[in-house]
Every structure is written in structure tokens, then in C-alpha cells.
PDB file of C-alpha atoms in Angstrom:
ATOM      1  CA  UNK A   1      -2.687  -6.875   4.522  1.00 40.00           C
ATOM      2  CA  UNK A   2      -3.641  -3.265   5.180  1.00 39.00           C
ATOM      3  CA  UNK A   3      -0.059  -2.355   4.421  1.00 40.00           C
ATOM      4  CA  UNK A   4      -0.160  -4.158   1.089  1.00 39.00           C
ATOM      5  CA  UNK A   5      -3.195  -2.177  -0.015  1.00 38.00           C
ATOM      6  CA  UNK A   6      -1.654   1.138   1.032  1.00 40.00           C
ATOM      7  CA  UNK A   7       1.592   0.391  -0.724  1.00 43.00           C
ATOM      8  CA  UNK A   8      -0.196  -0.564  -3.936  1.00 41.00           C
ATOM      9  CA  UNK A   9      -1.889   2.835  -3.809  1.00 42.00           C
ATOM     10  CA  UNK A  10       1.372   4.661  -3.057  1.00 48.00           C
ATOM     11  CA  UNK A  11       3.257   2.897  -5.839  1.00 46.00           C
ATOM     12  CA  UNK A  12       0.592   4.117  -8.257  1.00 45.00           C
ATOM     13  CA  UNK A  13       0.961   7.775  -7.231  1.00 49.00           C
ATOM     14  CA  UNK A  14       4.538   8.003  -5.941  1.00 47.00           C
ATOM     15  CA  UNK A  15       5.777   9.884  -9.005  1.00 44.00           C
ATOM     16  CA  UNK A  16       3.248  12.645  -8.282  1.00 46.00           C
ATOM     17  CA  UNK A  17       3.005  12.899  -4.494  1.00 48.00           C
ATOM     18  CA  UNK A  18       6.085  11.163  -3.126  1.00 47.00           C
ATOM     19  CA  UNK A  19       5.487   9.887   0.400  1.00 52.00           C
ATOM     20  CA  UNK A  20       3.173  12.655   1.642  1.00 55.00           C
ATOM     21  CA  UNK A  21      -0.108  10.824   1.076  1.00 53.00           C
ATOM     22  CA  UNK A  22       1.445   7.627   2.446  1.00 54.00           C
ATOM     23  CA  UNK A  23       2.546   9.415   5.625  1.00 59.00           C
ATOM     24  CA  UNK A  24      -0.883  10.935   6.173  1.00 58.00           C
ATOM     25  CA  UNK A  25      -2.632   7.582   5.763  1.00 56.00           C
ATOM     26  CA  UNK A  26      -0.331   5.693   8.129  1.00 60.00           C
ATOM     27  CA  UNK A  27      -0.876   8.365  10.806  1.00 66.00           C
ATOM     28  CA  UNK A  28      -4.502   7.219  10.906  1.00 71.00           C
ATOM     29  CA  UNK A  29      -3.441   3.681  11.811  1.00 72.00           C
ATOM     30  CA  UNK A  30      -4.367   3.973  15.508  1.00 74.00           C
ATOM     31  CA  UNK A  31      -7.971   4.829  14.712  1.00 81.00           C
ATOM     32  CA  UNK A  32      -8.232   2.142  12.047  1.00 84.00           C
ATOM     33  CA  UNK A  33      -6.974  -0.566  14.422  1.00 85.00           C
ATOM     34  CA  UNK A  34      -9.207   0.557  17.308  1.00 86.00           C
ATOM     35  CA  UNK A  35     -12.297   0.524  15.092  1.00 88.00           C
ATOM     36  CA  UNK A  36     -11.490  -2.980  13.842  1.00 92.00           C
ATOM     37  CA  UNK A  37     -10.754  -4.561  17.248  1.00 93.00           C
ATOM     38  CA  UNK A  38     -13.491  -6.878  18.570  1.00 96.00           C
ATOM     39  CA  UNK A  39     -14.142  -8.670  21.859  1.00 96.00           C
ATOM     40  CA  UNK A  40     -13.584 -12.023  20.179  1.00 97.00           C
ATOM     41  CA  UNK A  41     -10.259 -13.718  20.944  1.00 98.00           C
ATOM     42  CA  UNK A  42      -8.001 -15.606  18.545  1.00 98.00           C
ATOM     43  CA  UNK A  43      -4.544 -17.181  18.652  1.00 98.00           C
ATOM     44  CA  UNK A  44      -1.539 -15.061  17.697  1.00 98.00           C
ATOM     45  CA  UNK A  45      -0.024 -16.464  14.492  1.00 97.00           C
ATOM     46  CA  UNK A  46       3.328 -18.142  14.285  1.00 97.00           C
ATOM     47  CA  UNK A  47       5.793 -16.299  12.061  1.00 95.00           C
ATOM     48  CA  UNK A  48       5.552 -19.109   9.489  1.00 96.00           C
ATOM     49  CA  UNK A  49       1.763 -18.749   9.363  1.00 97.00           C
ATOM     50  CA  UNK A  50       2.027 -14.983   9.069  1.00 94.00           C
ATOM     51  CA  UNK A  51       4.539 -15.249   6.214  1.00 92.00           C
ATOM     52  CA  UNK A  52       2.362 -17.786   4.398  1.00 95.00           C
ATOM     53  CA  UNK A  53      -0.765 -15.633   4.616  1.00 94.00           C
ATOM     54  CA  UNK A  54       1.047 -12.462   3.617  1.00 91.00           C
ATOM     55  CA  UNK A  55       2.387 -14.289   0.564  1.00 91.00           C
ATOM     56  CA  UNK A  56      -1.121 -15.478  -0.266  1.00 94.00           C
ATOM     57  CA  UNK A  57      -2.531 -11.975   0.131  1.00 91.00           C
ATOM     58  CA  UNK A  58       0.175 -10.460  -2.066  1.00 88.00           C
ATOM     59  CA  UNK A  59      -0.605 -12.983  -4.789  1.00 91.00           C
ATOM     60  CA  UNK A  60      -4.315 -12.170  -4.678  1.00 92.00           C
ATOM     61  CA  UNK A  61      -3.683  -8.422  -4.712  1.00 88.00           C
ATOM     62  CA  UNK A  62      -1.374  -8.677  -7.727  1.00 87.00           C
ATOM     63  CA  UNK A  63      -3.871 -10.889  -9.562  1.00 91.00           C
ATOM     64  CA  UNK A  64      -6.526  -8.246  -8.944  1.00 92.00           C
ATOM     65  CA  UNK A  65      -4.107  -5.549 -10.068  1.00 87.00           C
ATOM     66  CA  UNK A  66      -3.776  -7.326 -13.427  1.00 88.00           C
ATOM     67  CA  UNK A  67      -7.557  -7.495 -13.800  1.00 89.00           C
ATOM     68  CA  UNK A  68      -8.019  -3.837 -12.844  1.00 89.00           C
ATOM     69  CA  UNK A  69      -5.290  -2.352 -14.987  1.00 86.00           C
ATOM     70  CA  UNK A  70      -7.666  -1.129 -17.711  1.00 82.00           C
ATOM     71  CA  UNK A  71      -8.409   1.841 -15.444  1.00 76.00           C
ATOM     72  CA  UNK A  72      -5.185   3.571 -16.567  1.00 79.00           C
ATOM     73  CA  UNK A  73      -6.113   3.773 -20.253  1.00 78.00           C
ATOM     74  CA  UNK A  74      -7.378   7.287 -19.612  1.00 77.00           C
ATOM     75  CA  UNK A  75      -3.839   8.555 -18.993  1.00 82.00           C
ATOM     76  CA  UNK A  76      -1.719   6.688 -21.586  1.00 85.00           C
ATOM     77  CA  UNK A  77      -1.974   4.820 -24.863  1.00 87.00           C
ATOM     78  CA  UNK A  78       0.853   2.526 -23.688  1.00 89.00           C
ATOM     79  CA  UNK A  79      -0.774   0.782 -20.689  1.00 88.00           C
ATOM     80  CA  UNK A  80       1.413  -2.325 -20.902  1.00 90.00           C
ATOM     81  CA  UNK A  81       4.598  -0.271 -20.729  1.00 91.00           C
ATOM     82  CA  UNK A  82       3.204   1.688 -17.789  1.00 88.00           C
ATOM     83  CA  UNK A  83       2.302  -1.573 -16.056  1.00 87.00           C
ATOM     84  CA  UNK A  84       5.909  -2.717 -16.426  1.00 90.00           C
ATOM     85  CA  UNK A  85       7.046   0.460 -14.652  1.00 88.00           C
ATOM     86  CA  UNK A  86       5.072  -0.636 -11.596  1.00 84.00           C
ATOM     87  CA  UNK A  87       6.094  -4.283 -11.844  1.00 85.00           C
ATOM     88  CA  UNK A  88       9.735  -3.204 -11.821  1.00 88.00           C
ATOM     89  CA  UNK A  89       9.071  -1.461  -8.496  1.00 84.00           C
ATOM     90  CA  UNK A  90       7.249  -4.393  -6.884  1.00 82.00           C
ATOM     91  CA  UNK A  91      10.282  -4.928  -4.657  1.00 85.00           C
ATOM     92  CA  UNK A  92       9.167  -1.861  -2.675  1.00 83.00           C
ATOM     93  CA  UNK A  93       6.248  -3.894  -1.356  1.00 80.00           C
ATOM     94  CA  UNK A  94       8.514  -6.777  -0.360  1.00 82.00           C
ATOM     95  CA  UNK A  95      10.928  -4.366   1.289  1.00 84.00           C
ATOM     96  CA  UNK A  96       8.213  -2.795   3.442  1.00 82.00           C
ATOM     97  CA  UNK A  97       6.571  -6.112   4.319  1.00 82.00           C
ATOM     98  CA  UNK A  98       9.895  -7.690   5.291  1.00 83.00           C
ATOM     99  CA  UNK A  99      10.755  -4.625   7.361  1.00 85.00           C
ATOM    100  CA  UNK A 100       7.408  -4.730   9.183  1.00 83.00           C
ATOM    101  CA  UNK A 101       7.743  -8.472   9.729  1.00 80.00           C
ATOM    102  CA  UNK A 102      11.073  -7.809  11.434  1.00 83.00           C
ATOM    103  CA  UNK A 103      10.212  -4.702  13.451  1.00 85.00           C
ATOM    104  CA  UNK A 104       6.519  -4.965  14.355  1.00 85.00           C
ATOM    105  CA  UNK A 105       6.858  -8.107  16.535  1.00 87.00           C
ATOM    106  CA  UNK A 106       3.488  -9.308  15.267  1.00 92.00           C
ATOM    107  CA  UNK A 107       4.068 -13.082  15.465  1.00 94.00           C
ATOM    108  CA  UNK A 108       5.537 -15.790  17.702  1.00 96.00           C
ATOM    109  CA  UNK A 109       7.974 -18.619  16.865  1.00 96.00           C
ATOM    110  CA  UNK A 110       5.608 -21.544  17.474  1.00 96.00           C
ATOM    111  CA  UNK A 111       1.978 -22.613  17.111  1.00 96.00           C
ATOM    112  CA  UNK A 112       1.140 -21.991  20.775  1.00 96.00           C
ATOM    113  CA  UNK A 113       0.774 -18.213  20.662  1.00 97.00           C
ATOM    114  CA  UNK A 114      -1.268 -16.308  23.254  1.00 97.00           C
ATOM    115  CA  UNK A 115      -4.877 -15.236  22.780  1.00 98.00           C
ATOM    116  CA  UNK A 116      -5.257 -11.760  21.264  1.00 97.00           C
ATOM    117  CA  UNK A 117      -8.218  -9.619  20.227  1.00 96.00           C
ATOM    118  CA  UNK A 118      -9.588 -10.494  16.791  1.00 97.00           C
ATOM    119  CA  UNK A 119      -9.429  -7.708  14.199  1.00 95.00           C
ATOM    120  CA  UNK A 120     -12.240  -7.399  11.658  1.00 95.00           C
ATOM    121  CA  UNK A 121     -10.281  -7.331   8.386  1.00 93.00           C
ATOM    122  CA  UNK A 122     -13.209  -5.968   6.398  1.00 93.00           C
ATOM    123  CA  UNK A 123     -13.399  -3.000   8.781  1.00 93.00           C
ATOM    124  CA  UNK A 124      -9.673  -2.410   8.316  1.00 89.00           C
ATOM    125  CA  UNK A 125     -10.085  -2.400   4.536  1.00 89.00           C
ATOM    126  CA  UNK A 126     -13.102  -0.084   4.715  1.00 90.00           C
ATOM    127  CA  UNK A 127     -11.381   2.388   7.050  1.00 87.00           C
ATOM    128  CA  UNK A 128      -8.163   2.375   5.027  1.00 83.00           C
ATOM    129  CA  UNK A 129     -10.126   2.913   1.821  1.00 84.00           C
ATOM    130  CA  UNK A 130     -11.922   5.870   3.392  1.00 86.00           C
ATOM    131  CA  UNK A 131      -8.628   7.442   4.471  1.00 80.00           C
ATOM    132  CA  UNK A 132      -7.121   6.922   1.020  1.00 78.00           C
ATOM    133  CA  UNK A 133     -10.037   8.763  -0.578  1.00 80.00           C
ATOM    134  CA  UNK A 134      -9.948  11.556   2.025  1.00 81.00           C
ATOM    135  CA  UNK A 135      -6.231  12.146   1.526  1.00 75.00           C
ATOM    136  CA  UNK A 136      -6.524  11.826  -2.247  1.00 76.00           C
ATOM    137  CA  UNK A 137      -9.326  14.416  -2.290  1.00 80.00           C
ATOM    138  CA  UNK A 138      -7.213  16.810  -0.207  1.00 78.00           C
ATOM    139  CA  UNK A 139      -4.190  16.291  -2.414  1.00 73.00           C
ATOM    140  CA  UNK A 140      -6.211  16.696  -5.615  1.00 74.00           C
ATOM    141  CA  UNK A 141      -7.093  20.250  -4.569  1.00 78.00           C
ATOM    142  CA  UNK A 142      -3.395  21.174  -4.591  1.00 74.00           C
ATOM    143  CA  UNK A 143      -2.722  19.718  -8.047  1.00 71.00           C
ATOM    144  CA  UNK A 144      -2.923  21.519 -11.387  1.00 73.00           C
ATOM    145  CA  UNK A 145      -5.697  20.257 -13.648  1.00 73.00           C
ATOM    146  CA  UNK A 146      -3.130  18.519 -15.877  1.00 67.00           C
ATOM    147  CA  UNK A 147      -2.210  16.115 -13.061  1.00 72.00           C
ATOM    148  CA  UNK A 148      -5.569  15.409 -11.450  1.00 77.00           C
ATOM    149  CA  UNK A 149      -6.428  12.593 -13.839  1.00 79.00           C
ATOM    150  CA  UNK A 150      -3.259  10.754 -12.738  1.00 79.00           C
ATOM    151  CA  UNK A 151      -4.480  10.614  -9.156  1.00 78.00           C
ATOM    152  CA  UNK A 152      -8.008   9.786 -10.282  1.00 81.00           C
ATOM    153  CA  UNK A 153      -6.681   6.851 -12.314  1.00 82.00           C
ATOM    154  CA  UNK A 154      -4.713   5.616  -9.299  1.00 81.00           C
ATOM    155  CA  UNK A 155      -7.790   5.773  -7.073  1.00 82.00           C
ATOM    156  CA  UNK A 156      -9.896   4.013  -9.722  1.00 86.00           C
ATOM    157  CA  UNK A 157      -7.424   1.141  -9.980  1.00 85.00           C
ATOM    158  CA  UNK A 158      -7.028   0.990  -6.192  1.00 85.00           C
ATOM    159  CA  UNK A 159     -10.778   0.793  -5.628  1.00 88.00           C
ATOM    160  CA  UNK A 160     -11.079  -1.961  -8.215  1.00 91.00           C
ATOM    161  CA  UNK A 161      -8.262  -3.925  -6.533  1.00 89.00           C
ATOM    162  CA  UNK A 162      -9.947  -3.566  -3.138  1.00 90.00           C
ATOM    163  CA  UNK A 163     -13.292  -4.822  -4.421  1.00 93.00           C
ATOM    164  CA  UNK A 164     -11.670  -7.701  -6.315  1.00 94.00           C
ATOM    165  CA  UNK A 165      -9.657  -8.731  -3.239  1.00 94.00           C
ATOM    166  CA  UNK A 166     -12.714  -8.709  -1.011  1.00 94.00           C
ATOM    167  CA  UNK A 167     -14.640 -10.781  -3.533  1.00 96.00           C
ATOM    168  CA  UNK A 168     -11.843 -13.371  -3.573  1.00 96.00           C
ATOM    169  CA  UNK A 169     -12.078 -13.599   0.220  1.00 96.00           C
ATOM    170  CA  UNK A 170     -15.824 -13.377   0.767  1.00 95.00           C
ATOM    171  CA  UNK A 171     -15.767 -16.808   2.443  1.00 95.00           C
ATOM    172  CA  UNK A 172     -12.925 -15.841   4.781  1.00 95.00           C
ATOM    173  CA  UNK A 173      -9.318 -14.678   4.677  1.00 96.00           C
ATOM    174  CA  UNK A 174      -6.156 -16.765   4.929  1.00 96.00           C
ATOM    175  CA  UNK A 175      -5.789 -15.861   8.606  1.00 97.00           C
ATOM    176  CA  UNK A 176      -9.326 -17.121   9.227  1.00 97.00           C
ATOM    177  CA  UNK A 177      -8.362 -20.447   7.654  1.00 97.00           C
ATOM    178  CA  UNK A 178      -5.292 -20.628   9.902  1.00 97.00           C
ATOM    179  CA  UNK A 179      -7.421 -19.662  12.918  1.00 98.00           C
ATOM    180  CA  UNK A 180      -4.888 -17.028  13.931  1.00 98.00           C
ATOM    181  CA  UNK A 181      -3.991 -13.388  13.322  1.00 97.00           C
ATOM    182  CA  UNK A 182      -0.870 -11.236  13.613  1.00 95.00           C
ATOM    183  CA  UNK A 183      -0.665  -9.168  16.780  1.00 93.00           C
ATOM    184  CA  UNK A 184      -1.120  -5.562  15.707  1.00 88.00           C
ATOM    185  CA  UNK A 185      -0.614  -3.082  18.527  1.00 82.00           C
ATOM    186  CA  UNK A 186      -0.914   0.585  17.635  1.00 74.00           C
ATOM    187  CA  UNK A 187       2.275   1.738  19.365  1.00 77.00           C
ATOM    188  CA  UNK A 188       4.491  -1.019  17.945  1.00 80.00           C
ATOM    189  CA  UNK A 189       2.983  -0.777  14.467  1.00 78.00           C
ATOM    190  CA  UNK A 190       3.291   3.013  14.373  1.00 76.00           C
ATOM    191  CA  UNK A 191       6.942   2.761  15.375  1.00 82.00           C
ATOM    192  CA  UNK A 192       7.566   0.040  12.788  1.00 83.00           C
ATOM    193  CA  UNK A 193       5.827   2.014  10.037  1.00 78.00           C
ATOM    194  CA  UNK A 194       7.908   5.075  10.848  1.00 78.00           C
ATOM    195  CA  UNK A 195      11.169   3.125  10.791  1.00 84.00           C
ATOM    196  CA  UNK A 196      10.300   1.230   7.622  1.00 82.00           C
ATOM    197  CA  UNK A 197       9.166   4.382   5.846  1.00 76.00           C
ATOM    198  CA  UNK A 198      12.490   6.053   6.649  1.00 79.00           C
ATOM    199  CA  UNK A 199      14.389   3.116   5.173  1.00 81.00           C
ATOM    200  CA  UNK A 200      12.813   3.705   1.767  1.00 78.00           C
ATOM    201  CA  UNK A 201      14.622   6.112  -0.551  1.00 81.00           C
ATOM    202  CA  UNK A 202      11.374   7.812  -1.537  1.00 78.00           C
ATOM    203  CA  UNK A 203      12.833  10.542  -3.739  1.00 79.00           C
ATOM    204  CA  UNK A 204      15.072   8.112  -5.625  1.00 85.00           C
ATOM    205  CA  UNK A 205      12.192   5.689  -6.187  1.00 85.00           C
ATOM    206  CA  UNK A 206       9.895   8.546  -7.214  1.00 83.00           C
ATOM    207  CA  UNK A 207      12.425   9.900  -9.715  1.00 87.00           C
ATOM    208  CA  UNK A 208      12.955   6.519 -11.355  1.00 90.00           C
ATOM    209  CA  UNK A 209       9.237   5.805 -11.539  1.00 86.00           C
ATOM    210  CA  UNK A 210       8.451   9.267 -12.849  1.00 87.00           C
ATOM    211  CA  UNK A 211      10.971   8.832 -15.671  1.00 92.00           C
ATOM    212  CA  UNK A 212       9.462   5.444 -16.470  1.00 91.00           C
ATOM    213  CA  UNK A 213       5.945   6.922 -16.514  1.00 89.00           C
ATOM    214  CA  UNK A 214       7.114   9.611 -18.951  1.00 90.00           C
ATOM    215  CA  UNK A 215       8.640   7.032 -21.292  1.00 92.00           C
ATOM    216  CA  UNK A 216       5.372   5.072 -21.077  1.00 91.00           C
ATOM    217  CA  UNK A 217       3.445   7.966 -22.587  1.00 90.00           C
ATOM    218  CA  UNK A 218       2.323   9.872 -19.482  1.00 88.00           C
ATOM    219  CA  UNK A 219       3.851  13.067 -20.850  1.00 86.00           C
ATOM    220  CA  UNK A 220       2.415  15.482 -18.294  1.00 82.00           C
ATOM    221  CA  UNK A 221       4.547  14.051 -15.484  1.00 84.00           C
ATOM    222  CA  UNK A 222       7.671  15.628 -16.986  1.00 84.00           C
ATOM    223  CA  UNK A 223       7.403  18.764 -14.844  1.00 83.00           C
ATOM    224  CA  UNK A 224       7.214  16.585 -11.719  1.00 80.00           C
ATOM    225  CA  UNK A 225      10.160  14.495 -12.862  1.00 85.00           C
ATOM    226  CA  UNK A 226      12.223  17.650 -13.307  1.00 87.00           C
ATOM    227  CA  UNK A 227      11.186  18.851  -9.849  1.00 84.00           C
ATOM    228  CA  UNK A 228      12.043  15.516  -8.189  1.00 82.00           C
ATOM    229  CA  UNK A 229      15.436  15.348  -9.915  1.00 86.00           C
ATOM    230  CA  UNK A 230      16.140  18.916  -8.800  1.00 86.00           C
ATOM    231  CA  UNK A 231      15.271  18.006  -5.204  1.00 80.00           C
ATOM    232  CA  UNK A 232      17.539  14.962  -5.380  1.00 75.00           C
ATOM    233  CA  UNK A 233      20.449  17.032  -6.695  1.00 78.00           C
ATOM    234  CA  UNK A 234      19.904  19.589  -3.929  1.00 68.00           C
ATOM    235  CA  UNK A 235      19.854  16.785  -1.343  1.00 65.00           C
ATOM    236  CA  UNK A 236      23.175  15.412  -2.622  1.00 58.00           C
ATOM    237  CA  UNK A 237      24.801  18.850  -2.597  1.00 54.00           C
TER     238      UNK A 237
END
């Protein structure tokens, strides 16, 4: 679930910052997990349960995304076209989630999984949100004034999605209903995140999204699109 929230944020800003902010956030994963771990024990989820809950979480996040989309009106007069740019890249989320599901070894085949330490999901969300804002603030200082409102719009939408998602789950999350959680160990998750991040063609995805943003009326991204295309051509050569 943490990964879903981070990816939503990265998809919003990928045409501006590529994977740099994403990399910085995921490096904080060890601290986030340690702060969320409790002394309470819970059963490790079966892979079927994990898949079901991840699907449920994705649905809730995307519903919230729809409700929060008005936050981008400050950067374009074609918000519906811009929304379609992001919807067309939704497969990035599935790609990362499927990769993590395969590489993180966070579930067991059956319903008789071992007892593991319970993670406070609200603490995970709070810590991740803090890191997103810290990294966004740092990155904003390196941006020209013409691009700062793009990042600000992304953070505004992301914050709205977070609050909406938490409101939907104020009585408990899907994993609480299943009385299980995925096993998230810092070392395994860090390794999985690194491998899954490498499998994404960040510059290609960024170039395509940047072009789409430009066509959707976000004219000031053109200089970044040109830069990304230049980097891609240099990489090929």
C-alpha cells in the first residue's frame, strides 16, 4: 500500500523529476518500516489474500484520485486531457506491484502463515507522506519558478488522495479484515524495490508523459520534454 501511494506521487511528477524523488523516498524505507513495527503479532497473509487486498487498495486510491483531480486546474485548462495522460500510464503501478509481489517474498502459499510483527499502516502513511514533502521541498529549490507550480499541484493532489484513502479506511484496512499482513522485511523490500525500479524504463516513460502533458495544455514542460528526449537520444547513441 505504501508503494501504491509513492507511485501515484511519482506518476504525477515523473515528467519533471524522473526517478530521482522516487529513489530518495524509497531509500527511507528502512526507517519507515522500523517506526511502524509494533510488538503485536499477526498472521502472514497468503498470496491470494495479499493480492485481494492490494487490488482493493488500488481501487480505493484511484477512486480518491478521481475525487482529488480538481487540484490540477491551476496548471492547465484541459484537466480531463491531463487526467487521461496519467490513466494511460496506470500500467506502471501494476508493473511495480507485480514485480514486488514476485520479488519481495511477502506472502505464503496457504492460510497457515507464521506469526509476524504487526505494522501500523497509519504510521507508514504518515512517515511516507512526510518523506514525500521533504523530498519535494528539496527538489522545489532546484526548479525554476515556471515549474514549481507543477510539483505543488502534484503534492496537493497526493495529499488529497492520502486523506481520502485514510477516511475510507478509518474503521480498518483490508488487511485488518483478513486478520493478516504481508511480511515486509527491510532488507528484502529494499532489494526488491531496487530491482523493480531498474526494470522500469524511467526516461522512456518520462518522455512519453511529458509529451502528453504538453499536449494537454501544460506548456511550460516543453523545455523538460526536450531535455528528456535529448538524454534518451544520447543513451541510444
